[in-house]
Tab-separated table of C-alpha atoms in Angstrom:
chain	number	residue	atom	x	y	z
A	1	MET	CA	0.010	-0.264	0.521
A	2	THR	CA	1.317	3.285	-0.820
A	3	VAL	CA	1.256	6.273	1.565
A	4	LYS	CA	-2.134	8.018	-1.307
A	5	GLN	CA	-4.110	4.501	-0.593
A	6	LEU	CA	-3.478	4.923	3.747
A	7	ALA	CA	-4.523	8.087	3.726
A	8	ASN	CA	-7.352	7.821	1.526
A	9	LEU	CA	-8.604	4.672	3.361
A	10	LEU	CA	-7.623	6.577	6.608
A	11	LYS	CA	-9.674	9.650	4.993
A	12	ALA	CA	-6.826	11.532	6.717
A	13	THR	CA	-5.829	14.951	5.451
A	14	THR	CA	-2.282	16.003	4.902
A	15	VAL	CA	0.168	17.245	6.667
A	16	ALA	CA	3.306	17.403	5.050
A	17	GLU	CA	4.300	15.747	1.763
A	18	CYS	CA	7.241	14.599	0.371
A	19	ASP	CA	6.463	11.996	-1.981
A	20	PHE	CA	3.079	9.816	-0.666
A	21	ASP	CA	3.715	6.857	-4.318
A	22	ARG	CA	6.033	5.648	-0.817
A	23	GLN	CA	4.983	1.875	-0.276
A	24	ILE	CA	4.231	0.900	3.454
A	25	GLU	CA	5.636	-1.976	4.795
A	26	GLY	CA	3.779	-2.633	8.263
A	27	GLY	CA	2.999	-0.556	11.062
A	28	TYR	CA	3.846	0.479	14.884
A	29	ALA	CA	1.821	1.885	17.242
A	30	GLY	CA	2.373	4.417	20.391
A	31	ASP	CA	3.781	7.911	21.738
A	32	LEU	CA	6.583	6.823	23.903
A	33	LEU	CA	9.682	7.937	21.585
A	34	SER	CA	12.068	5.578	23.140
A	35	PHE	CA	9.861	2.735	22.283
A	36	VAL	CA	9.081	4.243	18.872
A	37	MET	CA	12.801	4.453	17.285
A	38	GLY	CA	13.705	0.752	18.627
A	39	ARG	CA	10.558	-0.694	17.170
A	40	ALA	CA	9.350	0.716	14.256
A	41	THR	CA	10.483	-0.784	11.272
A	42	PRO	CA	12.208	1.065	8.207
A	43	ASN	CA	9.173	1.563	5.767
A	44	CYS	CA	6.994	1.539	8.268
A	45	ALA	CA	3.355	3.841	9.270
A	46	TRP	CA	4.094	4.900	12.596
A	47	TYR	CA	0.422	5.949	13.875
A	48	THR	CA	0.658	8.843	17.223
A	49	ILE	CA	-1.239	11.233	19.061
A	50	MET	CA	2.417	12.943	19.123
A	51	THR	CA	2.511	15.927	17.517
A	52	ASN	CA	5.736	17.897	19.188
A	53	VAL	CA	8.799	18.253	16.562
A	54	ASN	CA	10.311	15.531	17.762
A	55	VAL	CA	7.953	13.087	16.397
A	56	CYS	CA	10.452	14.480	12.964
A	57	ALA	CA	14.187	13.660	14.524
A	58	VAL	CA	12.061	9.926	15.988
A	59	ALA	CA	10.503	9.290	12.341
A	60	THR	CA	14.146	10.046	10.608
A	61	LEU	CA	15.637	7.808	12.697
A	62	THR	CA	13.562	5.126	12.162
A	63	ASP	CA	13.347	5.965	8.339
A	64	CYS	CA	9.205	5.191	8.103
A	65	ALA	CA	7.463	6.098	5.514
A	66	VAL	CA	4.175	8.134	7.294
A	67	VAL	CA	3.598	9.593	10.499
A	68	VAL	CA	-0.514	9.057	11.175
A	69	LEU	CA	-1.769	11.767	13.194
A	70	CYS	CA	-4.559	10.058	14.935
A	71	GLU	CA	-7.401	11.226	17.006
A	72	ASP	CA	-7.789	14.362	15.155
A	73	CYS	CA	-4.810	15.882	16.973
A	74	GLN	CA	-3.537	19.355	15.451
A	75	PRO	CA	-0.172	19.024	14.409
A	76	ASP	CA	2.574	21.696	16.024
A	77	GLN	CA	3.755	24.050	13.692
A	78	LEU	CA	7.305	23.178	13.963
A	79	LEU	CA	6.225	19.644	13.504
A	80	VAL	CA	4.698	21.085	10.405
A	81	ASP	CA	7.644	22.884	8.877
A	82	ARG	CA	10.370	20.712	9.946
A	83	ALA	CA	8.189	17.120	8.412
A	84	GLN	CA	7.999	19.631	4.544
A	85	SER	CA	11.946	20.878	4.858
A	86	GLN	CA	12.979	16.987	6.242
A	87	GLY	CA	10.795	15.619	3.476
A	88	ILE	CA	8.568	13.154	5.525
A	89	ASN	CA	5.270	12.699	5.137
A	90	VAL	CA	2.789	13.266	8.433
A	91	ILE	CA	-0.825	12.905	7.953
A	92	ALA	CA	-3.404	13.483	10.321
A	93	THR	CA	-7.134	11.327	10.988
A	94	SER	CA	-9.895	11.314	13.146
A	95	LEU	CA	-9.805	7.961	13.909
A	96	ASP	CA	-8.385	6.477	17.377
A	97	MET	CA	-4.902	4.512	15.974
A	98	TYR	CA	-7.081	0.957	17.042
A	99	GLN	CA	-9.929	2.093	14.432
A	100	ALA	CA	-7.368	3.294	11.790
A	101	ILE	CA	-5.281	-0.335	12.479
A	102	THR	CA	-8.178	-2.513	12.453
A	103	ILE	CA	-9.616	-0.502	9.254
A	104	VAL	CA	-5.917	-1.631	7.138
A	105	ALA	CA	-5.938	-4.830	8.724
A	106	LYS	CA	-9.061	-5.245	7.112
A	107	GLN	CA	-7.449	-4.432	3.593
A	108	GLY	CA	-5.014	-7.277	3.906
B	1	MET	CA	44.043	5.656	9.208
B	2	GLU	CA	40.886	7.959	8.038
B	3	HIS	CA	39.487	8.993	11.518
B	4	LEU	CA	37.191	12.282	11.362
B	5	HIS	CA	36.143	14.334	14.626
B	6	LEU	CA	33.292	15.549	15.257
B	7	GLU	CA	32.022	18.047	17.812
B	8	TYR	CA	28.163	18.899	18.457
B	9	ASP	CA	27.765	21.266	21.605
B	10	VAL	CA	24.440	20.014	22.965
B	11	ASP	CA	21.844	23.390	23.676
B	12	GLY	CA	20.292	22.869	27.281
B	13	ASN	CA	16.278	22.560	27.874
B	14	ASN	CA	15.663	22.933	23.857
B	15	PHE	CA	13.781	19.693	22.670
B	16	VAL	CA	13.480	21.704	19.536
B	17	SER	CA	17.058	21.379	18.401
B	18	ALA	CA	17.104	18.435	20.620
B	19	GLY	CA	19.453	15.892	17.961
B	20	GLN	CA	20.762	17.818	15.137
B	21	ALA	CA	23.863	16.570	16.746
B	22	THR	CA	22.599	13.158	15.428
B	23	GLU	CA	21.101	14.381	12.825
B	24	ASN	CA	25.026	14.919	11.616
B	25	VAL	CA	26.787	12.205	12.556
B	26	LYS	CA	23.801	10.116	10.884
B	27	PHE	CA	24.207	12.220	7.943
B	28	CYS	CA	28.120	11.411	7.350
B	29	LEU	CA	27.570	7.928	7.905
B	30	LYS	CA	25.676	7.784	5.196
B	31	GLY	CA	28.158	9.635	2.925
B	32	LEU	CA	30.720	6.693	3.425
B	33	GLY	CA	28.551	4.173	3.061
B	34	VAL	CA	28.171	2.639	6.593
B	35	ASN	CA	25.282	-0.643	6.398
B	36	PRO	CA	22.500	1.144	7.920
B	37	GLN	CA	21.274	-1.470	10.807
B	38	ASP	CA	24.458	0.599	12.229
B	39	ILE	CA	24.193	4.039	10.940
B	40	ARG	CA	20.703	3.672	12.819
B	41	ARG	CA	22.053	2.397	15.976
B	42	ILE	CA	24.493	4.426	16.577
B	43	ALA	CA	21.501	6.693	15.854
B	44	ILE	CA	19.220	6.488	19.022
B	45	ALA	CA	22.045	5.510	21.293
B	46	MET	CA	23.444	8.999	20.130
B	47	TYR	CA	19.430	10.305	19.671
B	48	GLU	CA	18.711	9.031	23.028
B	49	GLY	CA	21.949	10.830	24.728
B	50	GLU	CA	21.620	13.854	23.667
B	51	ILE	CA	17.970	13.525	24.988
B	52	ASN	CA	18.656	12.713	27.936
B	53	MET	CA	21.847	15.881	28.225
B	54	VAL	CA	19.148	18.115	27.465
B	55	ILE	CA	15.562	16.878	30.215
B	56	HIS	CA	18.504	16.111	32.659
B	57	ALA	CA	21.760	17.947	31.854
B	58	ASN	CA	20.750	21.360	30.450
B	59	GLY	CA	22.823	20.265	27.415
B	60	GLY	CA	26.178	18.723	27.134
B	61	LYS	CA	28.768	18.366	24.199
B	62	ALA	CA	28.844	15.553	22.095
B	63	ILE	CA	31.522	14.504	20.586
B	64	ALA	CA	31.442	12.009	17.949
B	65	ASP	CA	35.250	9.526	16.422
B	66	ILE	CA	34.786	7.660	13.033
B	67	TYR	CA	36.890	5.548	12.574
B	68	LEU	CA	36.978	2.860	9.041
B	69	ASP	CA	35.981	-0.239	11.771
B	70	LYS	CA	33.913	1.783	13.745
B	71	ILE	CA	32.644	4.856	15.478
B	72	VAL	CA	33.294	6.061	18.797
B	73	VAL	CA	30.772	8.793	20.918
B	74	GLN	CA	31.389	10.664	23.994
B	75	LEU	CA	28.826	12.437	25.033
B	76	ILE	CA	30.335	14.938	28.419
B	77	ASP	CA	27.623	16.719	30.738
B	78	SER	CA	28.363	18.821	34.069
B	79	GLY	CA	24.637	17.891	35.648
B	80	GLU	CA	24.174	16.976	38.517
B	81	GLY	CA	25.082	13.319	37.879
B	82	ILE	CA	23.212	10.081	38.756
B	83	ALA	CA	23.475	9.369	41.835
B	84	ASN	CA	22.073	4.967	41.446
B	85	ILE	CA	23.008	3.978	38.049
B	86	GLU	CA	22.562	0.246	38.517
B	87	GLN	CA	18.786	2.037	39.013
B	88	ALA	CA	18.830	4.310	36.616
B	89	MET	CA	19.721	1.455	34.140
B	90	GLN	CA	16.602	-0.429	34.951
B	91	PRO	CA	14.075	-0.240	31.938
B	92	GLY	CA	11.174	2.004	32.922
B	93	PHE	CA	12.614	3.928	36.113
B	94	SER	CA	13.042	7.685	35.068
B	95	THR	CA	13.358	10.368	36.942
B	96	ALA	CA	11.763	13.229	34.360
B	97	THR	CA	8.885	15.666	35.119
B	98	GLU	CA	5.413	15.036	33.830
B	99	ASP	CA	6.069	17.822	31.209
B	100	ILE	CA	9.450	15.594	29.823
B	101	ARG	CA	6.595	12.839	29.771
B	102	SER	CA	4.124	14.807	27.602
B	103	LEU	CA	6.316	15.547	25.179
B	104	GLY	CA	6.671	11.250	24.482
B	105	PHE	CA	10.382	11.181	26.624
B	106	GLY	CA	10.949	10.111	29.636
B	107	ALA	CA	9.293	6.225	29.506
B	108	GLY	CA	13.227	5.222	31.382
B	109	MET	CA	14.427	3.946	27.985
B	110	GLY	CA	16.999	6.302	27.005
B	111	LEU	CA	19.951	4.240	28.928
B	112	PRO	CA	18.625	0.557	28.785
B	113	ASN	CA	19.041	1.687	25.155
B	114	MET	CA	21.850	3.132	24.484
B	115	LYS	CA	23.582	-0.495	26.276
B	116	LYS	CA	20.942	-2.234	23.722
B	117	TYR	CA	22.369	-0.639	20.580
B	118	THR	CA	25.524	-0.817	20.990
B	119	ASP	CA	28.227	-2.840	20.839
B	120	ASP	CA	30.116	-0.991	24.256
B	121	PHE	CA	28.894	1.307	26.765
B	122	ALA	CA	30.636	3.257	29.327
B	123	ILE	CA	29.183	5.169	31.926
B	124	GLU	CA	31.102	7.298	34.242
B	125	SER	CA	29.076	9.957	36.809
B	126	THR	CA	29.819	11.383	39.368
B	127	LEU	CA	27.128	13.708	42.203
B	128	GLY	CA	27.734	17.688	41.303
B	129	VAL	CA	30.143	16.845	38.788
B	130	GLY	CA	28.441	15.613	35.409
B	131	THR	CA	27.885	12.248	33.705
B	132	LYS	CA	30.159	10.791	30.661
B	133	ILE	CA	28.994	8.448	28.491
B	134	THR	CA	30.836	5.970	25.631
B	135	LEU	CA	29.225	4.762	22.938
B	136	THR	CA	30.566	2.729	20.568
B	137	VAL	CA	29.008	0.759	17.920
B	138	LYS	CA	31.288	-1.372	15.357
B	139	PHE	CA	30.859	-1.511	11.183
């Protein structure tokens, strides 16, 4: 699935677009950055409610394909600016993490 | 022997710039063609160290020495030091405040992650003087 397809599936809005044709492999859900850093795998979709600029550092470290901000969490402007300058895909959905992942899982 | 020496000031109490030293080192390692898995390991460990210095020590210095077969990162601060290193090494132990936790830090995984992702981890700390952490990842 591409980032664009995931965004459509989750009815997500675009926060920062770098390469929405990027292929997603797997996913990780979590907000404690130390856990995310260690466990999120490259090219995954990372589901979180964290909206501060440190999300960018962790997204870069893990080389995730997209950050999915859940539960209508509004990103800091700093996060938006940093994501755009560092080329990180970020989308936002009103769904909570469980709902979002359930929808993705049903797609197989 | 080729050797690259890099030094960075880590700004205390600045979560916005935290991670820049790690970003720079990561960029250098990529340019040198180091295995992505090894880059990921040192980047996780170094970022944890940078964040720790911002949270607990009002910043400090990050020094990276890159050799052909390894990278050695020293994280040196003049913070208050760690009273009980054994306790601080326990996964989940944290003295971070609620404010810090709300940013997604303070899970008590900083030092354990630094140890887990490196080939060699050394820590020296003196109360009232500061802490020095040395991280080594072999390529």
